[in-house]
């Protein structure tokens, strides 16, 4: 098929770029070709081919751009992590293999996205439990000021990364049922019409939950992400832009209250407004980031030739600053372009989806990727206050990588269903069997 051949060609191009960046980084640091170049190239090629073959078998009609963009961001992130900390690079390679396995497993298990709609309340419960799990005494862990980690035996992970997918599934399924009720204004508050208060419950619950995350877990980025996700989906489902104003006002009121009441929120805002007030203390991280971006200039210091070791948490929250220092404005713009292309492809998939659930789910999943990238990149370049979210596919972190590949698999599945619905690819055996059974049932009924 032409789509799969295009995807294979793009993946081979990604392989060449990642391999070249890996070699150049090693040459920049040690002036030698890395000793493990052979095994590295073999592992990268095997992972790319495994993901491609899974897409070819389970979703042959999927958009051919989604997987290569994710692989490019993942590969570039790995090169930067290997440049910063070889030990973490080994762990990231393992997590990448696990993430690819999760991608393949999701495509194999979720053969029809619509089937997920039946489990909406299960997803709501799972999302809520995962979101609040770090607050449970004994297993919740506070790292770098944020209580977003869970330790169960030797396993450490961020449950919020998986909660975002579960909540996106719940929001999409809930709004398919209630979108008409939410679109009809029965009461008015000034110029704004609001629906029946009984149907506003989930909106208020989402707002309260985002505030709980902000205050109890000290996780500003996730609180903004979860609340914005629901507001955007309500806007898309009802077609009423007033929901954006209502959601923005609710979040602004909550953020103002948190800023007035909690010291850690005031610190984040103060550092954002003026990092030079305390450049060797509270503003140290952001000041070093500014120096790194300035040192990178337009074309960058060169792979392996920068000095990113002075930036705290460079391999996680501030990996975009490392990219900006060593690849310059052009390299940073290329990463932004890759995210824009990924988000644009996700939104195009949502527009092409005809069933409401698939349309809302694709919108929600794309919103998660776009907002998360904006929140962390905006924090690095001082557009918004600093938060603790990761840059999707790029930052170090097993939870984030696995969750984002599961999210990607759902987008790939929806794009494959769009192609089948448009008659661009033949149905699978299971889909053909379902269509035959549905036709037989309709015939028996008549």
Short mmCIF file of C-alpha atoms in Angstrom, two decimals:
data_model
loop_
_atom_site.label_atom_id
_atom_site.label_comp_id
_atom_site.label_asym_id
_atom_site.label_seq_id
_atom_site.Cartn_x
_atom_site.Cartn_y
_atom_site.Cartn_z
CA UNK A 1 0.00 0.00 0.00
CA UNK A 2 1.17 3.50 -0.80
CA UNK A 3 0.58 4.80 2.76
CA UNK A 4 2.68 2.11 4.34
CA UNK A 5 5.46 2.53 1.78
CA UNK A 6 5.45 6.27 2.57
CA UNK A 7 5.61 5.50 6.29
CA UNK A 8 8.49 3.07 5.77
CA UNK A 9 10.40 5.65 3.74
CA UNK A 10 9.88 8.31 6.43
CA UNK A 11 10.97 5.89 9.16
CA UNK A 12 14.17 5.10 7.26
CA UNK A 13 14.80 8.86 6.99
CA UNK A 14 14.24 9.15 10.76
CA UNK A 15 16.73 6.31 11.25
CA UNK A 16 19.37 8.18 9.23
CA UNK A 17 18.76 11.45 11.15
CA UNK A 18 18.89 9.81 14.58
CA UNK A 19 21.98 7.77 13.73
CA UNK A 20 23.72 10.86 12.34
CA UNK A 21 22.85 12.92 15.41
CA UNK A 22 24.11 10.15 17.71
CA UNK A 23 27.46 9.93 15.91
CA UNK A 24 27.88 13.73 15.72
CA UNK A 25 27.14 14.07 19.44
CA UNK A 26 29.81 11.49 20.28
CA UNK A 27 32.30 13.18 17.94
CA UNK A 28 31.55 16.53 19.57
CA UNK A 29 32.21 15.16 23.05
CA UNK A 30 35.11 12.75 22.53
CA UNK A 31 36.21 13.13 18.87
CA UNK A 32 35.61 9.38 18.47
CA UNK A 33 32.88 7.32 16.87
CA UNK A 34 30.90 5.69 19.73
CA UNK A 35 31.94 2.12 20.44
CA UNK A 36 28.35 0.92 20.65
CA UNK A 37 27.29 2.37 17.30
CA UNK A 38 26.56 -1.09 15.85
CA UNK A 39 24.18 -2.28 18.61
CA UNK A 40 22.62 1.19 18.77
CA UNK A 41 21.78 1.22 15.08
CA UNK A 42 20.47 -2.35 15.29
CA UNK A 43 18.14 -1.57 18.20
CA UNK A 44 16.83 1.64 16.61
CA UNK A 45 16.16 -0.10 13.29
CA UNK A 46 14.49 -3.08 15.00
CA UNK A 47 12.16 -0.83 17.03
CA UNK A 48 11.19 1.26 14.01
CA UNK A 49 10.50 -1.83 11.90
CA UNK A 50 8.49 -3.48 14.70
CA UNK A 51 6.24 -0.42 15.00
CA UNK A 52 5.89 -0.19 11.22
CA UNK A 53 5.02 -3.87 10.80
CA UNK A 54 2.42 -3.62 13.57
CA UNK A 55 0.82 -0.64 11.81
CA UNK A 56 0.93 -2.48 8.48
CA UNK A 57 -0.81 -5.54 9.98
CA UNK A 58 -3.31 -3.95 12.40
CA UNK A 59 -3.99 -0.51 10.86
CA UNK A 60 -2.96 -0.53 7.17
CA UNK A 61 -5.08 2.52 6.35
CA UNK A 62 -3.61 4.75 9.06
CA UNK A 63 -2.10 8.14 8.34
CA UNK A 64 1.58 7.55 7.37
CA UNK A 65 2.92 10.66 9.15
CA UNK A 66 1.92 10.05 12.79
CA UNK A 67 4.38 7.27 13.64
CA UNK A 68 7.46 8.79 11.89
CA UNK A 69 7.02 12.15 13.68
CA UNK A 70 6.76 10.45 17.07
CA UNK A 71 9.80 8.31 16.24
CA UNK A 72 11.80 11.40 15.23
CA UNK A 73 10.99 13.21 18.49
CA UNK A 74 11.71 10.05 20.49
CA UNK A 75 15.03 9.49 18.69
CA UNK A 76 16.18 13.10 19.07
CA UNK A 77 15.25 13.02 22.76
CA UNK A 78 17.24 9.80 23.24
CA UNK A 79 20.34 11.36 21.62
CA UNK A 80 20.12 14.32 24.00
CA UNK A 81 19.62 12.07 27.04
CA UNK A 82 22.60 9.92 25.99
CA UNK A 83 24.63 13.12 25.70
CA UNK A 84 23.58 14.21 29.22
CA UNK A 85 23.61 10.94 31.17
CA UNK A 86 24.60 7.55 29.65
CA UNK A 87 22.99 5.66 32.54
CA UNK A 88 19.63 7.32 31.95
CA UNK A 89 20.03 6.63 28.23
CA UNK A 90 20.14 2.91 28.95
CA UNK A 91 16.92 3.14 30.94
CA UNK A 92 15.32 5.29 28.24
CA UNK A 93 16.19 2.66 25.61
CA UNK A 94 14.46 0.02 27.73
CA UNK A 95 11.40 2.23 28.19
CA UNK A 96 11.32 2.90 24.44
CA UNK A 97 11.12 -0.84 23.80
CA UNK A 98 8.32 -1.11 26.38
CA UNK A 99 6.53 1.84 24.77
CA UNK A 100 6.73 0.27 21.31
CA UNK A 101 5.32 -2.95 22.80
CA UNK A 102 2.48 -0.90 24.33
CA UNK A 103 1.88 0.70 20.91
CA UNK A 104 1.66 -2.71 19.25
CA UNK A 105 -0.52 -4.12 22.04
CA UNK A 106 -2.95 -1.20 21.86
CA UNK A 107 -3.34 -1.59 18.09
CA UNK A 108 -3.90 -5.32 18.49
CA UNK A 109 -6.43 -5.01 21.33
CA UNK A 110 -8.41 -1.94 20.22
CA UNK A 111 -9.74 -3.08 16.87
CA UNK A 112 -12.68 -0.64 16.94
CA UNK A 113 -12.47 2.64 18.87
CA UNK A 114 -16.24 2.82 19.29
CA UNK A 115 -16.13 -0.22 21.62
CA UNK A 116 -14.30 1.89 24.23
CA UNK A 117 -17.36 4.15 24.58
CA UNK A 118 -19.19 1.48 26.61
CA UNK A 119 -16.61 1.65 29.41
CA UNK A 120 -16.88 5.42 30.04
CA UNK A 121 -17.54 5.20 33.79
CA UNK A 122 -14.80 2.62 34.19
CA UNK A 123 -12.39 5.05 32.51
CA UNK A 124 -13.67 7.84 34.78
CA UNK A 125 -12.98 5.76 37.88
CA UNK A 126 -9.56 4.66 36.62
CA UNK A 127 -8.61 8.25 35.76
CA UNK A 128 -9.73 9.55 39.14
CA UNK A 129 -7.88 6.84 41.05
CA UNK A 130 -4.70 7.37 39.03
CA UNK A 131 -4.90 11.13 39.50
CA UNK A 132 -5.22 10.88 43.28
CA UNK A 133 -2.86 7.92 43.75
CA UNK A 134 0.21 10.11 44.57
CA UNK A 135 -1.68 11.48 47.60
CA UNK A 136 -1.97 8.02 49.18
CA UNK A 137 0.41 7.78 52.19
CA UNK A 138 3.09 5.16 51.83
CA UNK A 139 3.21 4.96 48.05
CA UNK A 140 3.07 8.63 47.01
CA UNK A 141 6.43 10.34 46.56
CA UNK A 142 7.37 14.01 46.40
CA UNK A 143 10.23 14.74 43.99
CA UNK A 144 11.50 18.24 43.14
CA UNK A 145 8.62 19.83 45.01
CA UNK A 146 5.79 17.99 43.21
CA UNK A 147 3.93 15.01 44.65
CA UNK A 148 3.20 13.24 41.35
CA UNK A 149 5.15 9.99 41.76
CA UNK A 150 4.07 6.58 43.05
CA UNK A 151 6.48 3.90 44.28
CA UNK A 152 5.18 0.33 44.53
CA UNK A 153 8.12 -1.94 45.34
CA UNK A 154 10.83 -1.38 42.73
CA UNK A 155 8.41 0.27 40.29
CA UNK A 156 8.23 4.08 40.17
CA UNK A 157 5.86 5.85 37.81
CA UNK A 158 3.73 8.96 37.29
CA UNK A 159 0.08 7.79 37.23
CA UNK A 160 -1.04 11.17 35.86
CA UNK A 161 0.47 10.27 32.49
CA UNK A 162 -2.03 7.40 32.15
CA UNK A 163 -4.86 9.30 33.85
CA UNK A 164 -4.90 11.82 30.99
CA UNK A 165 -5.77 9.07 28.48
CA UNK A 166 -8.45 7.54 30.72
CA UNK A 167 -10.03 10.97 31.31
CA UNK A 168 -9.93 11.79 27.59
CA UNK A 169 -11.85 8.56 26.91
CA UNK A 170 -14.39 9.39 29.64
CA UNK A 171 -14.87 13.01 28.56
CA UNK A 172 -15.39 11.99 24.91
CA UNK A 173 -17.92 9.27 25.81
CA UNK A 174 -19.79 11.51 28.31
CA UNK A 175 -20.05 14.45 25.92
CA UNK A 176 -21.38 12.28 23.10
CA UNK A 177 -24.37 11.56 25.35
CA UNK A 178 -24.84 15.06 26.80
CA UNK A 179 -23.67 17.40 24.05
CA UNK A 180 -27.20 18.35 22.98
CA UNK A 181 -28.24 19.07 26.57
CA UNK A 182 -25.13 21.20 27.15
CA UNK A 183 -25.71 23.08 23.89
CA UNK A 184 -29.19 24.31 24.91
CA UNK A 185 -29.10 27.34 27.27
CA UNK A 186 -31.99 27.14 29.76
CA UNK A 187 -30.81 29.93 32.10
CA UNK A 188 -28.81 33.12 31.70
CA UNK A 189 -26.12 34.75 33.83
CA UNK A 190 -25.74 38.19 32.30
CA UNK A 191 -25.04 37.77 28.58
CA UNK A 192 -24.03 34.10 28.95
CA UNK A 193 -26.61 31.35 28.59
CA UNK A 194 -26.01 28.21 30.63
CA UNK A 195 -27.64 24.76 30.36
CA UNK A 196 -29.53 22.91 33.06
CA UNK A 197 -27.37 22.99 36.25
CA UNK A 198 -27.73 19.21 36.54
CA UNK A 199 -25.58 18.80 33.46
CA UNK A 200 -22.90 21.21 34.73
CA UNK A 201 -21.76 18.73 37.37
CA UNK A 202 -18.83 17.29 35.38
CA UNK A 203 -17.60 20.82 34.53
CA UNK A 204 -17.49 21.81 38.17
CA UNK A 205 -16.00 18.42 39.10
CA UNK A 206 -13.22 18.91 36.52
CA UNK A 207 -12.51 22.40 37.88
CA UNK A 208 -12.42 21.20 41.48
CA UNK A 209 -10.21 18.26 40.54
CA UNK A 210 -7.75 20.53 38.73
CA UNK A 211 -7.57 22.69 41.84
CA UNK A 212 -6.94 19.62 44.01
CA UNK A 213 -4.07 18.63 41.74
CA UNK A 214 -2.67 22.16 41.81
CA UNK A 215 -2.76 22.53 45.56
CA UNK A 216 -2.25 19.04 46.98
CA UNK A 217 0.23 17.67 44.45
CA UNK A 218 1.83 21.02 43.56
CA UNK A 219 1.48 20.10 39.89
CA UNK A 220 0.54 23.27 38.02
CA UNK A 221 1.00 21.84 34.54
CA UNK A 222 -1.23 18.80 35.01
CA UNK A 223 -4.01 20.85 36.62
CA UNK A 224 -4.05 23.16 33.58
CA UNK A 225 -3.85 20.19 31.20
CA UNK A 226 -6.80 18.25 32.66
CA UNK A 227 -9.09 21.23 32.96
CA UNK A 228 -8.25 22.61 29.49
CA UNK A 229 -8.86 19.16 28.01
CA UNK A 230 -12.42 19.07 29.30
CA UNK A 231 -13.21 22.66 28.34
CA UNK A 232 -11.92 22.17 24.77
CA UNK A 233 -13.97 19.00 24.36
CA UNK A 234 -17.13 20.72 25.67
CA UNK A 235 -16.51 23.53 23.17
CA UNK A 236 -16.08 21.08 20.26
CA UNK A 237 -19.07 18.94 21.31
CA UNK A 238 -21.51 21.84 21.70
CA UNK A 239 -20.07 24.30 19.18
CA UNK A 240 -20.49 27.12 21.72
CA UNK A 241 -17.42 29.31 22.25
CA UNK A 242 -18.97 30.63 25.48
CA UNK A 243 -17.72 27.47 27.19
CA UNK A 244 -14.15 28.65 26.57
CA UNK A 245 -14.93 31.91 28.38
CA UNK A 246 -16.64 30.10 31.28
CA UNK A 247 -13.81 27.58 31.60
CA UNK A 248 -11.15 30.28 31.40
CA UNK A 249 -12.90 32.34 34.07
CA UNK A 250 -13.22 29.33 36.40
CA UNK A 251 -9.57 28.39 36.00
CA UNK A 252 -8.41 31.99 36.39
CA UNK A 253 -10.42 32.31 39.60
CA UNK A 254 -8.92 29.09 40.95
CA UNK A 255 -5.39 30.06 39.91
CA UNK A 256 -5.75 33.49 41.56
CA UNK A 257 -6.96 31.87 44.78
CA UNK A 258 -4.04 29.40 44.71
CA UNK A 259 -1.59 32.25 44.05
CA UNK A 260 -2.93 34.16 47.03
CA UNK A 261 -2.96 31.19 49.41
CA UNK A 262 0.00 28.96 48.54
CA UNK A 263 3.68 29.86 48.66
CA UNK A 264 4.85 27.44 45.96
CA UNK A 265 2.46 28.99 43.45
CA UNK A 266 3.72 32.48 44.34
CA UNK A 267 7.31 31.28 43.87
CA UNK A 268 6.58 29.95 40.37
CA UNK A 269 4.94 33.21 39.34
CA UNK A 270 7.71 35.37 40.86
CA UNK A 271 10.41 33.35 39.09
CA UNK A 272 8.50 33.63 35.84
CA UNK A 273 8.13 37.41 36.14
CA UNK A 274 11.71 38.14 37.24
CA UNK A 275 14.24 35.27 37.40
CA UNK A 276 17.07 37.81 37.81
CA UNK A 277 15.84 38.85 41.25
CA UNK A 278 17.56 35.78 42.71
CA UNK A 279 19.74 34.37 39.86
CA UNK A 280 21.78 32.03 42.08
CA UNK A 281 18.78 30.79 44.10
CA UNK A 282 15.15 30.47 43.04
CA UNK A 283 15.77 31.78 39.53
CA UNK A 284 18.93 29.71 38.91
CA UNK A 285 17.28 27.13 36.64
CA UNK A 286 15.53 29.65 34.44
CA UNK A 287 18.54 31.98 34.26
CA UNK A 288 20.78 29.11 33.14
CA UNK A 289 18.17 28.22 30.51
CA UNK A 290 18.24 31.78 29.18
CA UNK A 291 22.04 31.64 28.97
CA UNK A 292 21.87 28.29 27.15
CA UNK A 293 19.39 29.53 24.56
CA UNK A 294 21.43 32.70 24.04
CA UNK A 295 24.63 30.69 23.68
CA UNK A 296 22.95 28.50 21.05
CA UNK A 297 22.13 31.47 18.83
CA UNK A 298 20.71 30.74 15.40
CA UNK A 299 22.65 27.64 14.40
CA UNK A 300 23.63 26.25 17.82
CA UNK A 301 26.89 25.39 19.54
CA UNK A 302 26.93 22.01 17.80
CA UNK A 303 25.88 18.55 18.98
CA UNK A 304 28.00 17.55 21.96
CA UNK A 305 29.67 20.98 22.14
CA UNK A 306 27.33 22.80 24.53
CA UNK A 307 27.45 22.96 28.32
CA UNK A 308 23.98 21.73 29.39
CA UNK A 309 25.27 20.20 32.64
CA UNK A 310 24.70 23.48 34.46
CA UNK A 311 20.91 23.30 33.86
CA UNK A 312 19.12 21.35 36.62
CA UNK A 313 16.71 18.65 35.35
CA UNK A 314 18.05 19.11 31.82
CA UNK A 315 17.10 15.58 30.74
CA UNK A 316 13.45 15.95 31.80
CA UNK A 317 11.74 19.34 32.16
CA UNK A 318 14.45 21.37 30.37
CA UNK A 319 15.50 19.14 27.50
CA UNK A 320 14.17 21.75 25.06
CA UNK A 321 16.79 24.18 26.40
CA UNK A 322 19.52 21.63 25.60
CA UNK A 323 18.17 21.31 22.06
CA UNK A 324 18.14 25.10 21.75
CA UNK A 325 21.73 25.38 22.95
CA UNK A 326 23.24 22.69 20.74
CA UNK A 327 21.02 23.00 17.66
CA UNK A 328 20.21 26.68 17.96
CA UNK A 329 17.09 28.51 16.90
CA UNK A 330 16.90 26.44 13.72
CA UNK A 331 16.96 23.13 15.62
CA UNK A 332 14.45 24.34 18.20
CA UNK A 333 12.19 25.59 15.39
CA UNK A 334 12.47 22.17 13.71
CA UNK A 335 11.26 20.49 16.93
CA UNK A 336 8.37 22.96 17.14
CA UNK A 337 7.54 22.25 13.50
CA UNK A 338 7.47 18.52 14.24
CA UNK A 339 5.01 19.09 17.09
CA UNK A 340 2.88 21.36 14.90
CA UNK A 341 2.81 18.72 12.17
CA UNK A 342 1.86 16.05 14.72
CA UNK A 343 -0.93 18.22 16.16
CA UNK A 344 -2.15 19.22 12.71
CA UNK A 345 -2.31 15.58 11.63
CA UNK A 346 -4.21 14.70 14.80
CA UNK A 347 -6.75 17.48 14.23
CA UNK A 348 -7.11 16.42 10.58
CA UNK A 349 -7.85 12.91 11.82
CA UNK A 350 -10.53 14.37 14.11
CA UNK A 351 -12.09 16.35 11.25
CA UNK A 352 -12.23 13.27 9.04
CA UNK A 353 -13.87 11.15 11.75
CA UNK A 354 -17.61 10.88 11.25
CA UNK A 355 -18.85 9.17 14.45
CA UNK A 356 -19.00 11.74 17.29
CA UNK A 357 -17.06 9.61 19.78
CA UNK A 358 -14.08 9.12 17.45
CA UNK A 359 -14.13 12.83 16.56
CA UNK A 360 -14.10 13.93 20.20
CA UNK A 361 -11.53 11.34 21.23
CA UNK A 362 -9.12 12.33 18.45
CA UNK A 363 -9.60 15.99 19.43
CA UNK A 364 -8.94 15.22 23.09
CA UNK A 365 -5.84 13.13 22.45
CA UNK A 366 -4.42 15.79 20.14
CA UNK A 367 -5.24 18.49 22.68
CA UNK A 368 -3.26 16.61 25.31
CA UNK A 369 -0.18 16.42 23.08
CA UNK A 370 -0.43 20.05 21.99
CA UNK A 371 -1.13 21.52 25.41
CA UNK A 372 1.57 19.48 27.12
CA UNK A 373 4.16 20.57 24.56
CA UNK A 374 3.01 24.20 24.86
CA UNK A 375 3.06 24.18 28.67
CA UNK A 376 6.62 22.88 29.00
CA UNK A 377 8.15 24.72 26.02
CA UNK A 378 6.33 27.90 27.08
CA UNK A 379 7.79 27.51 30.57
CA UNK A 380 11.32 27.11 29.21
CA UNK A 381 11.11 30.25 27.05
CA UNK A 382 9.14 32.26 29.69
CA UNK A 383 5.80 32.45 27.93
CA UNK A 384 4.06 30.85 30.94
CA UNK A 385 5.21 30.01 34.50
CA UNK A 386 7.36 26.93 34.89
CA UNK A 387 5.62 23.58 35.45
CA UNK A 388 6.72 20.01 35.87
CA UNK A 389 5.23 18.26 32.82
CA UNK A 390 7.42 16.41 30.34
CA UNK A 391 7.92 17.18 26.65
CA UNK A 392 6.03 14.35 24.87
CA UNK A 393 8.29 11.68 23.30
CA UNK A 394 11.42 13.82 23.97
CA UNK A 395 11.96 14.05 27.75
CA UNK A 396 13.35 11.23 29.85
CA UNK A 397 10.65 9.21 31.60
CA UNK A 398 9.16 5.75 31.20
CA UNK A 399 5.61 6.66 32.27
CA UNK A 400 5.43 9.54 29.82
CA UNK A 401 6.89 7.56 26.93
CA UNK A 402 4.61 4.52 27.36
CA UNK A 403 1.49 6.66 27.82
CA UNK A 404 2.26 8.80 24.77
CA UNK A 405 2.77 5.74 22.55
CA UNK A 406 -0.60 4.35 23.75
CA UNK A 407 -2.12 7.75 22.91
CA UNK A 408 -0.45 7.62 19.49
CA UNK A 409 -1.84 4.12 18.85
CA UNK A 410 -5.39 5.35 19.51
CA UNK A 411 -4.89 8.21 17.02
CA UNK A 412 -3.49 5.71 14.48
CA UNK A 413 -6.52 3.46 15.04
CA UNK A 414 -8.97 6.33 14.45
CA UNK A 415 -7.18 7.38 11.25
CA UNK A 416 -7.31 3.77 10.04
CA UNK A 417 -11.06 3.65 10.70
CA UNK A 418 -11.49 6.89 8.74
CA UNK A 419 -9.74 5.34 5.75
CA UNK A 420 -11.87 2.20 5.90
CA UNK A 421 -15.05 4.24 6.21
CA UNK A 422 -14.06 6.23 3.12
CA UNK A 423 -13.42 2.99 1.20
CA UNK A 424 -9.71 3.73 0.79
CA UNK A 425 -8.70 0.34 2.25
CA UNK A 426 -10.71 -2.92 2.48
CA UNK A 427 -12.15 -3.90 5.90
CA UNK A 428 -10.35 -6.42 8.08
CA UNK A 429 -11.74 -9.92 8.48
CA UNK A 430 -13.19 -9.04 11.88
CA UNK A 431 -14.87 -5.91 10.51
CA UNK A 432 -16.25 -7.80 7.52
CA UNK A 433 -17.61 -10.49 9.86
CA UNK A 434 -19.27 -7.83 12.05
CA UNK A 435 -20.82 -6.17 8.99
CA UNK A 436 -22.15 -9.53 7.80
CA UNK A 437 -23.61 -10.29 11.24
CA UNK A 438 -25.21 -6.84 11.40
CA UNK A 439 -26.75 -7.34 7.97
CA UNK A 440 -28.08 -10.75 8.93
CA UNK A 441 -29.57 -9.30 12.12
CA UNK A 442 -31.28 -6.52 10.17
CA UNK A 443 -32.67 -9.05 7.68
CA UNK A 444 -34.06 -11.23 10.45
CA UNK A 445 -35.70 -8.21 12.06
CA UNK A 446 -37.54 -7.30 8.85
#
